Amino acid sequence: MRNVKEIIVHCSATPEGRPHTVQDIRRWHKERGFKDIGYHYVVYLDGSIHEGRSVKLTGAHCTGHNKNSIGVCYIGGMTADMKHAKDTRTEAQKKALRSLLKYLKQQYPQARIFGHRDFAAKACPSFDARREYADL
């Protein structure tokens, strides 16, 4: 079992309300030279949770933090015109993310929850994940 110390929340940096799938992200990541999708989980607009890369494997989602983390991505994170970062989570995504993060904290109680922006000069995930999930 991997020594998971961090759970890092991401957005797909896609337009508000536009659906995308694990397969889409896998394709984008492979086009960038990744072996597979970099995230372990992806939360769709309808709140459904989909597995990306197996949690048994090191992810490819946050430089310098992949070895000991799990990457969780929600679809969205940008305005419809792609000009600005925006918290575009649907109510279903908010519920699903909280549920998934609770589950992951049960599996990895020592892990702390962060947003990608806590480790990179990015707006991702377009909200303060560390603060929002501080109670988990």
PDB file of C-alpha atoms in Angstrom:
ATOM      1  CA  MET A   1       0.000   0.000   0.000  1.00  0.00           C
ATOM      2  CA  ARG A   2       1.233   3.507  -0.841  1.00  0.00           C
ATOM      3  CA  ASN A   3       2.089   5.937   1.955  1.00  0.00           C
ATOM      4  CA  VAL A   4      -0.561   8.560   1.156  1.00  0.00           C
ATOM      5  CA  LYS A   5       0.054  11.828   3.006  1.00  0.00           C
ATOM      6  CA  GLU A   6      -1.941  14.204   0.812  1.00  0.00           C
ATOM      7  CA  ILE A   7      -5.229  14.234  -1.058  1.00  0.00           C
ATOM      8  CA  ILE A   8      -5.041  16.957  -3.696  1.00  0.00           C
ATOM      9  CA  VAL A   9      -8.188  18.420  -5.245  1.00  0.00           C
ATOM     10  CA  HIS A  10      -8.066  19.634  -8.855  1.00  0.00           C
ATOM     11  CA  CYS A  11     -10.413  20.967 -11.501  1.00  0.00           C
ATOM     12  CA  SER A  12     -10.247  19.919 -15.142  1.00  0.00           C
ATOM     13  CA  ALA A  13      -9.902  23.601 -16.180  1.00  0.00           C
ATOM     14  CA  THR A  14     -12.772  23.187 -18.626  1.00  0.00           C
ATOM     15  CA  PRO A  15     -15.750  25.473 -19.308  1.00  0.00           C
ATOM     16  CA  GLU A  16     -18.593  25.664 -16.827  1.00  0.00           C
ATOM     17  CA  GLY A  17     -21.360  23.196 -17.597  1.00  0.00           C
ATOM     18  CA  ARG A  18     -19.512  21.326 -20.333  1.00  0.00           C
ATOM     19  CA  PRO A  19     -19.368  17.590 -19.625  1.00  0.00           C
ATOM     20  CA  HIS A  20     -16.107  15.686 -19.976  1.00  0.00           C
ATOM     21  CA  THR A  21     -15.145  12.137 -19.097  1.00  0.00           C
ATOM     22  CA  VAL A  22     -12.247  10.127 -17.736  1.00  0.00           C
ATOM     23  CA  GLN A  23     -11.583   9.082 -21.329  1.00  0.00           C
ATOM     24  CA  ASP A  24     -11.306  12.730 -22.416  1.00  0.00           C
ATOM     25  CA  ILE A  25      -8.820  13.525 -19.663  1.00  0.00           C
ATOM     26  CA  ARG A  26      -6.878  10.325 -20.344  1.00  0.00           C
ATOM     27  CA  ARG A  27      -6.551  11.395 -23.987  1.00  0.00           C
ATOM     28  CA  TRP A  28      -5.417  14.923 -23.008  1.00  0.00           C
ATOM     29  CA  HIS A  29      -2.852  13.554 -20.577  1.00  0.00           C
ATOM     30  CA  LYS A  30      -1.513  10.994 -23.054  1.00  0.00           C
ATOM     31  CA  GLU A  31      -1.177  13.775 -25.641  1.00  0.00           C
ATOM     32  CA  ARG A  32       1.028  15.556 -23.071  1.00  0.00           C
ATOM     33  CA  GLY A  33       3.201  12.444 -22.714  1.00  0.00           C
ATOM     34  CA  PHE A  34       1.675  10.884 -19.585  1.00  0.00           C
ATOM     35  CA  LYS A  35       1.371   7.088 -19.433  1.00  0.00           C
ATOM     36  CA  ASP A  36      -2.282   7.368 -18.385  1.00  0.00           C
ATOM     37  CA  ILE A  37      -4.710   9.812 -16.798  1.00  0.00           C
ATOM     38  CA  GLY A  38      -2.909  11.566 -13.954  1.00  0.00           C
ATOM     39  CA  TYR A  39      -5.859  11.703 -11.519  1.00  0.00           C
ATOM     40  CA  HIS A  40      -7.069   8.836  -9.380  1.00  0.00           C
ATOM     41  CA  TYR A  41     -10.701  10.017  -9.319  1.00  0.00           C
ATOM     42  CA  VAL A  42     -12.846  12.292 -11.481  1.00  0.00           C
ATOM     43  CA  VAL A  43     -16.194  13.764 -10.400  1.00  0.00           C
ATOM     44  CA  TYR A  44     -18.596  14.429 -13.268  1.00  0.00           C
ATOM     45  CA  LEU A  45     -21.151  17.268 -13.427  1.00  0.00           C
ATOM     46  CA  ASP A  46     -23.909  14.902 -12.264  1.00  0.00           C
ATOM     47  CA  GLY A  47     -21.905  13.997  -9.146  1.00  0.00           C
ATOM     48  CA  SER A  48     -20.950  10.525 -10.293  1.00  0.00           C
ATOM     49  CA  ILE A  49     -17.467   9.464  -9.207  1.00  0.00           C
ATOM     50  CA  HIS A  50     -15.218   7.679 -11.688  1.00  0.00           C
ATOM     51  CA  GLU A  51     -11.878   5.975 -11.172  1.00  0.00           C
ATOM     52  CA  GLY A  52      -8.989   7.206 -13.273  1.00  0.00           C
ATOM     53  CA  ARG A  53      -5.575   5.826 -12.418  1.00  0.00           C
ATOM     54  CA  SER A  54      -5.589   3.122  -9.749  1.00  0.00           C
ATOM     55  CA  VAL A  55      -4.815   4.441  -6.246  1.00  0.00           C
ATOM     56  CA  LYS A  56      -2.244   1.635  -6.053  1.00  0.00           C
ATOM     57  CA  LEU A  57      -0.206   3.590  -8.611  1.00  0.00           C
ATOM     58  CA  THR A  58       1.579   6.912  -8.260  1.00  0.00           C
ATOM     59  CA  GLY A  59      -0.438   9.683  -9.904  1.00  0.00           C
ATOM     60  CA  ALA A  60       0.689  12.429 -12.274  1.00  0.00           C
ATOM     61  CA  HIS A  61      -1.202  15.483 -11.073  1.00  0.00           C
ATOM     62  CA  CYS A  62       1.003  17.666  -8.847  1.00  0.00           C
ATOM     63  CA  THR A  63       4.731  18.059  -9.430  1.00  0.00           C
ATOM     64  CA  GLY A  64       6.744  17.088  -6.367  1.00  0.00           C
ATOM     65  CA  HIS A  65       3.732  15.547  -4.604  1.00  0.00           C
ATOM     66  CA  ASN A  66       2.681  12.606  -6.751  1.00  0.00           C
ATOM     67  CA  LYS A  67       4.461   9.823  -4.877  1.00  0.00           C
ATOM     68  CA  ASN A  68       2.534  10.270  -1.625  1.00  0.00           C
ATOM     69  CA  SER A  69      -0.783  11.688  -2.803  1.00  0.00           C
ATOM     70  CA  ILE A  70      -4.114  10.907  -4.371  1.00  0.00           C
ATOM     71  CA  GLY A  71      -5.398  13.253  -7.087  1.00  0.00           C
ATOM     72  CA  VAL A  72      -9.110  14.044  -7.223  1.00  0.00           C
ATOM     73  CA  CYS A  73     -10.474  16.153 -10.094  1.00  0.00           C
ATOM     74  CA  TYR A  74     -13.891  17.680 -10.664  1.00  0.00           C
ATOM     75  CA  ILE A  75     -15.055  18.597 -14.159  1.00  0.00           C
ATOM     76  CA  GLY A  76     -15.134  22.362 -14.649  1.00  0.00           C
ATOM     77  CA  GLY A  77     -13.256  25.181 -12.967  1.00  0.00           C
ATOM     78  CA  MET A  78     -13.456  27.854 -15.691  1.00  0.00           C
ATOM     79  CA  THR A  79     -16.035  30.351 -16.885  1.00  0.00           C
ATOM     80  CA  ALA A  80     -18.010  29.347 -19.958  1.00  0.00           C
ATOM     81  CA  ASP A  81     -15.837  31.644 -22.101  1.00  0.00           C
ATOM     82  CA  MET A  82     -12.629  30.148 -20.571  1.00  0.00           C
ATOM     83  CA  LYS A  83     -11.384  33.621 -19.574  1.00  0.00           C
ATOM     84  CA  HIS A  84     -11.411  33.200 -15.794  1.00  0.00           C
ATOM     85  CA  ALA A  85     -11.096  30.548 -13.136  1.00  0.00           C
ATOM     86  CA  LYS A  86     -14.422  29.931 -11.401  1.00  0.00           C
ATOM     87  CA  ASP A  87     -15.784  27.526  -8.829  1.00  0.00           C
ATOM     88  CA  THR A  88     -18.221  25.805 -11.180  1.00  0.00           C
ATOM     89  CA  ARG A  89     -19.032  22.809  -8.988  1.00  0.00           C
ATOM     90  CA  THR A  90     -22.636  21.724  -9.246  1.00  0.00           C
ATOM     91  CA  GLU A  91     -24.472  20.854  -6.031  1.00  0.00           C
ATOM     92  CA  ALA A  92     -24.118  17.202  -7.031  1.00  0.00           C
ATOM     93  CA  GLN A  93     -20.341  17.644  -7.441  1.00  0.00           C
ATOM     94  CA  LYS A  94     -20.057  19.365  -4.050  1.00  0.00           C
ATOM     95  CA  LYS A  95     -21.861  16.473  -2.351  1.00  0.00           C
ATOM     96  CA  ALA A  96     -19.870  13.848  -4.250  1.00  0.00           C
ATOM     97  CA  LEU A  97     -16.511  15.512  -3.540  1.00  0.00           C
ATOM     98  CA  ARG A  98     -17.270  15.719   0.181  1.00  0.00           C
ATOM     99  CA  SER A  99     -18.376  12.083   0.214  1.00  0.00           C
ATOM    100  CA  LEU A 100     -15.301  10.915  -1.715  1.00  0.00           C
ATOM    101  CA  LEU A 101     -12.929  12.924   0.468  1.00  0.00           C
ATOM    102  CA  LYS A 102     -14.564  11.530   3.636  1.00  0.00           C
ATOM    103  CA  TYR A 103     -14.071   8.023   2.272  1.00  0.00           C
ATOM    104  CA  LEU A 104     -10.436   8.706   1.365  1.00  0.00           C
ATOM    105  CA  LYS A 105      -9.766  10.179   4.828  1.00  0.00           C
ATOM    106  CA  GLN A 106     -11.147   6.954   6.351  1.00  0.00           C
ATOM    107  CA  GLN A 107      -8.779   4.934   4.151  1.00  0.00           C
ATOM    108  CA  TYR A 108      -5.811   7.266   4.750  1.00  0.00           C
ATOM    109  CA  PRO A 109      -6.474   9.004   8.104  1.00  0.00           C
ATOM    110  CA  GLN A 110      -3.030  10.626   8.170  1.00  0.00           C
ATOM    111  CA  ALA A 111      -3.579  12.324   4.792  1.00  0.00           C
ATOM    112  CA  ARG A 112      -4.276  16.058   4.643  1.00  0.00           C
ATOM    113  CA  ILE A 113      -6.512  17.643   2.011  1.00  0.00           C
ATOM    114  CA  PHE A 114      -5.144  20.392  -0.233  1.00  0.00           C
ATOM    115  CA  GLY A 115      -6.014  22.151  -3.445  1.00  0.00           C
ATOM    116  CA  HIS A 116      -3.580  22.060  -6.352  1.00  0.00           C
ATOM    117  CA  ARG A 117      -3.174  25.816  -5.875  1.00  0.00           C
ATOM    118  CA  ASP A 118      -1.506  25.150  -2.506  1.00  0.00           C
ATOM    119  CA  PHE A 119       1.470  23.711  -4.404  1.00  0.00           C
ATOM    120  CA  ALA A 120       1.453  25.510  -7.769  1.00  0.00           C
ATOM    121  CA  ALA A 121       0.942  29.016  -9.127  1.00  0.00           C
ATOM    122  CA  LYS A 122      -2.512  28.111 -10.426  1.00  0.00           C
ATOM    123  CA  ALA A 123      -6.117  28.860  -9.457  1.00  0.00           C
ATOM    124  CA  CYS A 124      -6.889  25.118  -9.565  1.00  0.00           C
ATOM    125  CA  PRO A 125      -9.310  23.919  -8.230  1.00  0.00           C
ATOM    126  CA  SER A 126     -10.855  27.425  -8.321  1.00  0.00           C
ATOM    127  CA  PHE A 127     -11.821  27.324  -4.625  1.00  0.00           C
ATOM    128  CA  ASP A 128      -9.986  26.917  -1.308  1.00  0.00           C
ATOM    129  CA  ALA A 129     -10.130  23.145  -0.806  1.00  0.00           C
ATOM    130  CA  ARG A 130      -7.962  23.182   2.302  1.00  0.00           C
ATOM    131  CA  ARG A 131     -10.373  25.549   4.063  1.00  0.00           C
ATOM    132  CA  GLU A 132     -13.570  23.971   2.716  1.00  0.00           C
ATOM    133  CA  TYR A 133     -12.601  20.481   3.839  1.00  0.00           C
ATOM    134  CA  ALA A 134     -10.783  21.415   7.060  1.00  0.00           C
ATOM    135  CA  ASP A 135     -13.482  19.615   9.071  1.00  0.00           C
ATOM    136  CA  LEU A 136     -12.732  16.232   7.476  1.00  0.00           C
TER     137      LEU A 136
END
